[in-house]
PDB file of C-alpha atoms in Angstrom:
ATOM      1  CA  MET K   4      -0.016  -0.047  -0.080  1.00  0.00           C
ATOM      2  CA  ALA K   5       2.745   2.233   1.023  1.00  0.00           C
ATOM      3  CA  GLY K   6       4.067   1.940  -2.529  1.00  0.00           C
ATOM      4  CA  ILE K   7       0.975   2.832  -4.209  1.00  0.00           C
ATOM      5  CA  VAL K   8       0.591   5.961  -2.175  1.00  0.00           C
ATOM      6  CA  HIS K   9       4.288   7.226  -2.896  1.00  0.00           C
ATOM      7  CA  GLU K  10       3.723   6.438  -6.511  1.00  0.00           C
ATOM      8  CA  ALA K  11       0.172   8.433  -6.444  1.00  0.00           C
ATOM      9  CA  GLU K  12       2.223  11.357  -4.304  1.00  0.00           C
ATOM     10  CA  SER K  13       4.802  11.345  -7.392  1.00  0.00           C
ATOM     11  CA  LYS K  14       2.525  11.917 -10.140  1.00  0.00           C
ATOM     12  CA  ALA K  15       0.486  14.258  -8.286  1.00  0.00           C
ATOM     13  CA  LEU K  16       3.627  16.620  -7.628  1.00  0.00           C
ATOM     14  CA  LEU K  17       4.616  15.977 -11.480  1.00  0.00           C
ATOM     15  CA  SER K  18       1.461  17.170 -12.516  1.00  0.00           C
ATOM     16  CA  GLN K  19       1.610  20.267 -10.199  1.00  0.00           C
ATOM     17  CA  ILE K  20       4.941  20.996 -11.719  1.00  0.00           C
ATOM     18  CA  GLU K  21       3.710  20.789 -15.231  1.00  0.00           C
ATOM     19  CA  GLN K  22       0.775  23.080 -14.740  1.00  0.00           C
ATOM     20  CA  GLU K  23       3.033  25.504 -12.873  1.00  0.00           C
ATOM     21  CA  SER K  24       5.448  25.254 -15.460  1.00  0.00           C
ATOM     22  CA  GLU K  25       2.681  26.050 -18.180  1.00  0.00           C
ATOM     23  CA  ALA K  26       1.213  28.845 -16.383  1.00  0.00           C
ATOM     24  CA  ALA K  27       4.492  30.527 -16.212  1.00  0.00           C
ATOM     25  CA  ALA K  28       5.418  30.300 -19.684  1.00  0.00           C
ATOM     26  CA  LYS K  29       1.982  31.579 -20.698  1.00  0.00           C
ATOM     27  CA  GLN K  30       2.542  35.028 -18.410  1.00  0.00           C
ATOM     28  CA  LEU K  31       6.255  35.425 -19.928  1.00  0.00           C
ATOM     29  CA  ALA K  32       4.576  34.698 -23.554  1.00  0.00           C
ATOM     30  CA  GLU K  33       2.136  37.746 -22.849  1.00  0.00           C
ATOM     31  CA  ALA K  34       4.617  39.899 -20.851  1.00  0.00           C
ATOM     32  CA  ALA K  35       7.279  39.548 -23.363  1.00  0.00           C
ATOM     33  CA  HIS K  36       5.127  39.622 -26.758  1.00  0.00           C
ATOM     34  CA  LEU K  37       6.802  36.683 -27.733  1.00  0.00           C
ATOM     35  CA  ARG K  38       6.322  35.458 -31.461  1.00  0.00           C
ATOM     36  CA  LYS K  39       7.151  32.863 -34.160  1.00  0.00           C
ATOM     37  CA  GLY K  40      10.981  32.317 -34.369  1.00  0.00           C
ATOM     38  CA  GLN K  41      12.120  34.145 -30.999  1.00  0.00           C
ATOM     39  CA  ILE K  42      13.879  32.149 -28.318  1.00  0.00           C
ATOM     40  CA  VAL K  43      13.579  31.933 -24.563  1.00  0.00           C
ATOM     41  CA  VAL K  44      16.630  30.635 -22.703  1.00  0.00           C
ATOM     42  CA  VAL K  45      15.672  28.288 -19.896  1.00  0.00           C
ATOM     43  CA  GLY K  46      17.872  27.485 -17.004  1.00  0.00           C
ATOM     44  CA  CYS K  47      16.532  25.054 -14.600  1.00  0.00           C
ATOM     45  CA  SER K  48      17.529  23.409 -11.134  1.00  0.00           C
ATOM     46  CA  THR K  49      15.385  20.022 -10.768  1.00  0.00           C
ATOM     47  CA  SER K  50      17.154  19.932  -7.217  1.00  0.00           C
ATOM     48  CA  GLU K  51      15.523  23.410  -6.153  1.00  0.00           C
ATOM     49  CA  VAL K  52      12.382  22.277  -7.710  1.00  0.00           C
ATOM     50  CA  VAL K  53      11.998  19.271  -5.456  1.00  0.00           C
ATOM     51  CA  GLY K  54      13.304  21.504  -2.359  1.00  0.00           C
ATOM     52  CA  ARG K  55      17.116  20.347  -2.256  1.00  0.00           C
ATOM     53  CA  LYS K  56      20.194  22.457  -2.767  1.00  0.00           C
ATOM     54  CA  VAL K  57      21.026  23.280  -6.534  1.00  0.00           C
ATOM     55  CA  GLY K  58      23.189  20.434  -8.192  1.00  0.00           C
ATOM     56  CA  SER K  59      22.512  17.977  -5.328  1.00  0.00           C
ATOM     57  CA  TRP K  60      19.314  16.246  -6.718  1.00  0.00           C
ATOM     58  CA  SER K  61      19.038  16.411 -10.137  1.00  0.00           C
ATOM     59  CA  THR K  62      15.555  14.564 -11.049  1.00  0.00           C
ATOM     60  CA  PRO K  63      14.878  13.666 -14.939  1.00  0.00           C
ATOM     61  CA  GLU K  64      11.268  12.913 -14.401  1.00  0.00           C
ATOM     62  CA  VAL K  65      10.970  16.712 -13.066  1.00  0.00           C
ATOM     63  CA  GLY K  66      12.826  17.970 -15.879  1.00  0.00           C
ATOM     64  CA  GLN K  67      10.645  16.037 -18.199  1.00  0.00           C
ATOM     65  CA  ALA K  68       7.410  17.613 -16.587  1.00  0.00           C
ATOM     66  CA  ILE K  69       8.820  21.013 -16.680  1.00  0.00           C
ATOM     67  CA  TYR K  70       9.748  20.826 -20.496  1.00  0.00           C
ATOM     68  CA  ASN K  71       6.159  19.520 -21.070  1.00  0.00           C
ATOM     69  CA  GLY K  72       4.634  22.519 -19.691  1.00  0.00           C
ATOM     70  CA  LEU K  73       6.664  24.966 -21.279  1.00  0.00           C
ATOM     71  CA  ASN K  74       6.263  23.285 -24.467  1.00  0.00           C
ATOM     72  CA  ARG K  75       2.629  23.051 -24.353  1.00  0.00           C
ATOM     73  CA  VAL K  76       2.609  26.877 -24.751  1.00  0.00           C
ATOM     74  CA  PHE K  77       5.803  27.975 -26.588  1.00  0.00           C
ATOM     75  CA  ALA K  78       5.660  25.057 -29.143  1.00  0.00           C
ATOM     76  CA  PRO K  79       2.185  26.554 -30.801  1.00  0.00           C
ATOM     77  CA  LEU K  80       3.597  30.146 -30.651  1.00  0.00           C
ATOM     78  CA  GLY K  81       6.726  28.934 -32.509  1.00  0.00           C
ATOM     79  CA  VAL K  82       9.076  30.059 -30.150  1.00  0.00           C
ATOM     80  CA  PHE K  83      12.103  27.808 -29.218  1.00  0.00           C
ATOM     81  CA  ILE K  84      13.405  26.584 -25.776  1.00  0.00           C
ATOM     82  CA  ALA K  85      17.097  26.892 -25.481  1.00  0.00           C
ATOM     83  CA  ALA K  86      17.734  24.986 -22.243  1.00  0.00           C
ATOM     84  CA  GLN K  87      20.876  26.311 -20.258  1.00  0.00           C
ATOM     85  CA  CYS K  88      22.981  23.472 -18.902  1.00  0.00           C
ATOM     86  CA  CYS K  89      24.726  23.462 -15.500  1.00  0.00           C
ATOM     87  CA  GLU K  90      28.218  24.857 -14.639  1.00  0.00           C
ATOM     88  CA  HIS K  91      29.633  21.404 -15.385  1.00  0.00           C
ATOM     89  CA  LEU K  92      29.035  21.817 -19.193  1.00  0.00           C
ATOM     90  CA  ASN K  93      30.048  25.923 -18.607  1.00  0.00           C
ATOM     91  CA  ARG K  94      26.372  26.702 -18.845  1.00  0.00           C
ATOM     92  CA  ALA K  95      26.143  25.561 -22.408  1.00  0.00           C
ATOM     93  CA  ILE K  96      22.826  25.832 -24.346  1.00  0.00           C
ATOM     94  CA  ILE K  97      20.630  23.129 -26.139  1.00  0.00           C
ATOM     95  CA  VAL K  98      18.400  24.123 -28.671  1.00  0.00           C
ATOM     96  CA  ASP K  99      17.015  23.161 -32.088  1.00  0.00           C
ATOM     97  CA  TYR K 100      19.086  23.377 -34.992  1.00  0.00           C
ATOM     98  CA  ASP K 101      16.241  25.537 -37.042  1.00  0.00           C
ATOM     99  CA  ALA K 102      16.527  28.414 -34.159  1.00  0.00           C
ATOM    100  CA  VAL K 103      20.185  28.705 -34.747  1.00  0.00           C
ATOM    101  CA  SER K 104      21.262  27.203 -38.214  1.00  0.00           C
ATOM    102  CA  GLY K 105      23.818  29.730 -38.754  1.00  0.00           C
ATOM    103  CA  ALA K 106      25.444  29.454 -35.475  1.00  0.00           C
ATOM    104  CA  GLU K 107      28.926  27.514 -34.255  1.00  0.00           C
ATOM    105  CA  ILE K 108      27.829  24.408 -32.677  1.00  0.00           C
ATOM    106  CA  VAL K 109      29.930  22.407 -30.291  1.00  0.00           C
ATOM    107  CA  ASN K 110      30.115  18.759 -29.074  1.00  0.00           C
ATOM    108  CA  VAL K 111      28.595  17.593 -26.251  1.00  0.00           C
ATOM    109  CA  LYS K 112      25.687  15.416 -24.910  1.00  0.00           C
ATOM    110  CA  PRO K 113      23.700  16.482 -21.504  1.00  0.00           C
ATOM    111  CA  GLN K 114      23.060  14.079 -18.872  1.00  0.00           C
ATOM    112  CA  PRO K 115      21.584  14.277 -15.312  1.00  0.00           C
ATOM    113  CA  LYS K 116      24.791  15.225 -13.512  1.00  0.00           C
ATOM    114  CA  ALA K 117      26.628  17.233 -16.354  1.00  0.00           C
ATOM    115  CA  GLY K 118      24.321  19.332 -17.916  1.00  0.00           C
ATOM    116  CA  GLY K 119      21.207  18.933 -15.720  1.00  0.00           C
ATOM    117  CA  SER K 120      17.688  17.145 -15.973  1.00  0.00           C
ATOM    118  CA  PHE K 121      16.170  19.876 -17.711  1.00  0.00           C
ATOM    119  CA  ALA K 122      18.536  20.144 -20.443  1.00  0.00           C
ATOM    120  CA  THR K 123      18.538  16.288 -21.180  1.00  0.00           C
ATOM    121  CA  ALA K 124      15.002  16.223 -21.295  1.00  0.00           C
ATOM    122  CA  VAL K 125      15.041  18.938 -24.094  1.00  0.00           C
ATOM    123  CA  TYR K 126      18.104  17.384 -25.694  1.00  0.00           C
ATOM    124  CA  HIS K 127      16.134  14.402 -26.069  1.00  0.00           C
ATOM    125  CA  ALA K 128      12.982  15.721 -26.901  1.00  0.00           C
ATOM    126  CA  LEU K 129      13.933  18.133 -29.701  1.00  0.00           C
ATOM    127  CA  PRO K 130      14.004  17.006 -33.269  1.00  0.00           C
ATOM    128  CA  HIS K 131      17.410  18.380 -34.182  1.00  0.00           C
ATOM    129  CA  ALA K 132      19.139  19.192 -30.798  1.00  0.00           C
ATOM    130  CA  VAL K 133      22.487  20.791 -31.159  1.00  0.00           C
ATOM    131  CA  ALA K 134      24.694  22.650 -28.044  1.00  0.00           C
ATOM    132  CA  LEU K 135      25.963  26.125 -28.430  1.00  0.00           C
ATOM    133  CA  GLU K 136      28.695  27.634 -26.386  1.00  0.00           C
ATOM    134  CA  GLU K 137      26.182  30.908 -26.278  1.00  0.00           C
ATOM    135  CA  ILE K 138      23.307  32.263 -27.603  1.00  0.00           C
ATOM    136  CA  LYS K 139      21.337  35.612 -27.311  1.00  0.00           C
ATOM    137  CA  ALA K 140      17.627  34.979 -26.235  1.00  0.00           C
ATOM    138  CA  ASP K 141      14.847  37.392 -26.337  1.00  0.00           C
ATOM    139  CA  ALA K 142      13.231  36.068 -23.177  1.00  0.00           C
ATOM    140  CA  GLY K 143      14.454  33.857 -20.141  1.00  0.00           C
ATOM    141  CA  LEU K 144      13.245  31.910 -17.285  1.00  0.00           C
ATOM    142  CA  ASP K 145      15.524  31.101 -14.306  1.00  0.00           C
ATOM    143  CA  ILE K 146      13.898  28.421 -12.347  1.00  0.00           C
ATOM    144  CA  GLY K 147      15.901  28.060  -9.021  1.00  0.00           C
ATOM    145  CA  GLY K 148      18.703  30.219  -9.303  1.00  0.00           C
ATOM    146  CA  THR K 149      20.713  29.085 -12.380  1.00  0.00           C
ATOM    147  CA  LEU K 150      21.602  32.558 -13.458  1.00  0.00           C
ATOM    148  CA  ILE K 151      20.712  32.734 -17.045  1.00  0.00           C
ATOM    149  CA  GLY K 152      21.532  36.501 -17.823  1.00  0.00           C
ATOM    150  CA  MET K 153      24.635  35.560 -19.899  1.00  0.00           C
ATOM    151  CA  HIS K 154      22.141  34.412 -22.732  1.00  0.00           C
ATOM    152  CA  LEU K 155      19.752  37.398 -23.142  1.00  0.00           C
ATOM    153  CA  LYS K 156      20.129  40.026 -25.275  1.00  0.00           C
ATOM    154  CA  LYS K 157      20.632  43.327 -24.300  1.00  0.00           C
ATOM    155  CA  VAL K 158      18.652  45.090 -22.525  1.00  0.00           C
ATOM    156  CA  ALA K 159      17.017  42.604 -20.205  1.00  0.00           C
ATOM    157  CA  VAL K 160      14.168  43.883 -18.250  1.00  0.00           C
ATOM    158  CA  PRO K 161      12.916  42.089 -15.158  1.00  0.00           C
ATOM    159  CA  VAL K 162       9.196  40.250 -15.538  1.00  0.00           C
ATOM    160  CA  ARG K 163       7.458  39.809 -12.312  1.00  0.00           C
ATOM    161  CA  LEU K 164       5.120  36.451 -12.962  1.00  0.00           C
ATOM    162  CA  GLU K 165       2.021  35.816 -10.746  1.00  0.00           C
ATOM    163  CA  GLN K 166       3.315  32.032 -10.997  1.00  0.00           C
ATOM    164  CA  ASP K 167       6.794  32.895  -9.127  1.00  0.00           C
ATOM    165  CA  HIS K 168       7.483  29.266  -8.305  1.00  0.00           C
ATOM    166  CA  ILE K 169       7.811  25.753  -9.735  1.00  0.00           C
ATOM    167  CA  GLY K 170       7.830  23.499  -7.072  1.00  0.00           C
ATOM    168  CA  GLU K 171       9.808  24.814  -4.545  1.00  0.00           C
ATOM    169  CA  ALA K 172      11.922  26.603  -6.710  1.00  0.00           C
ATOM    170  CA  ILE K 173      11.692  30.517  -7.255  1.00  0.00           C
ATOM    171  CA  ILE K 174      11.352  31.647 -10.869  1.00  0.00           C
ATOM    172  CA  LEU K 175      12.927  34.910 -12.015  1.00  0.00           C
ATOM    173  CA  ALA K 176      11.866  35.966 -15.713  1.00  0.00           C
ATOM    174  CA  ALA K 177      13.192  38.411 -18.060  1.00  0.00           C
ATOM    175  CA  ARG K 178      12.400  40.149 -21.555  1.00  0.00           C
ATOM    176  CA  THR K 179      14.434  42.173 -23.783  1.00  0.00           C
ATOM    177  CA  ARG K 180      14.440  45.287 -25.516  1.00  0.00           C
ATOM    178  CA  PRO K 181      16.112  47.365 -27.676  1.00  0.00           C
ATOM    179  CA  LYS K 182      18.980  49.880 -26.146  1.00  0.00           C
ATOM    180  CA  PHE K 183      18.024  53.275 -26.166  1.00  0.00           C
ATOM    181  CA  ILE K 184      20.758  55.422 -28.035  1.00  0.00           C
ATOM    182  CA  GLY K 185      21.593  58.839 -28.633  1.00  0.00           C
ATOM    183  CA  GLY K 186      21.167  61.858 -26.058  1.00  0.00           C
ATOM    184  CA  GLU K 187      18.615  64.522 -25.304  1.00  0.00           C
ATOM    185  CA  ARG K 188      17.682  65.304 -28.824  1.00  0.00           C
ATOM    186  CA  ALA K 189      17.120  61.771 -29.792  1.00  0.00           C
ATOM    187  CA  ASN K 190      13.676  60.387 -30.785  1.00  0.00           C
ATOM    188  CA  TYR K 191      12.516  57.242 -29.812  1.00  0.00           C
ATOM    189  CA  GLU K 192      10.629  54.281 -31.759  1.00  0.00           C
ATOM    190  CA  GLU K 193       7.454  53.698 -29.124  1.00  0.00           C
ATOM    191  CA  ASP K 194       7.075  50.292 -30.355  1.00  0.00           C
ATOM    192  CA  LEU K 195      10.124  49.294 -29.580  1.00  0.00           C
ATOM    193  CA  LYS K 196      10.101  50.116 -25.883  1.00  0.00           C
ATOM    194  CA  ASN K 197       8.306  46.365 -25.549  1.00  0.00           C
ATOM    195  CA  GLY K 198      10.689  44.322 -27.776  1.00  0.00           C
ATOM    196  CA  TYR K 199      12.129  43.678 -31.097  1.00  0.00           C
ATOM    197  CA  PRO K 200      10.325  44.775 -34.158  1.00  0.00           C
ATOM    198  CA  CYS K 201       8.198  42.205 -36.364  1.00  0.00           C
ATOM    199  CA  PHE K 202       8.235  43.118 -40.383  1.00  0.00           C
ATOM    200  CA  ASP K 203       5.791  40.405 -41.081  1.00  0.00           C
TER     201      ASP K 203
END
């Protein structure tokens, strides 16, 4: 009986994590005005999500649940997920080749203890997964204090989400906008204050 209860609790937790991930993705997509072809970098400590210290309790099932929730929102929008690996892979990026066809790829395959469970889930889910040393994403989600700032375009703007946790992990989010340049005589495009232009 104890095994059945534990399994039911585990399924309930994974379902909760998936739902929270989906909610966070929806809120970020709306706040950042995300559209087809853009990239969201996601750093994730599954250890933090299950209430452990970052890097100490990598959990593949949790990584998969988070990917499922995020992908349910981003895939229909045509927005690419770029998974930031952990420090053991120098915070390399796993992303679909279609998002970065001109980029210089590197040869590494993430696993739960060297790359992280979330990056591993993304690697196995994408049709044409590649690894990069860096990327400049349009928005980002930091799940559990993974420090994604190095992979965001300038200028990063903090976004406060109503869904501020996934499991036990704190979520920090960001969108980006073009730099304001010039001085006091400069005029600015109002439409660019909230993101990058769309010429479709």
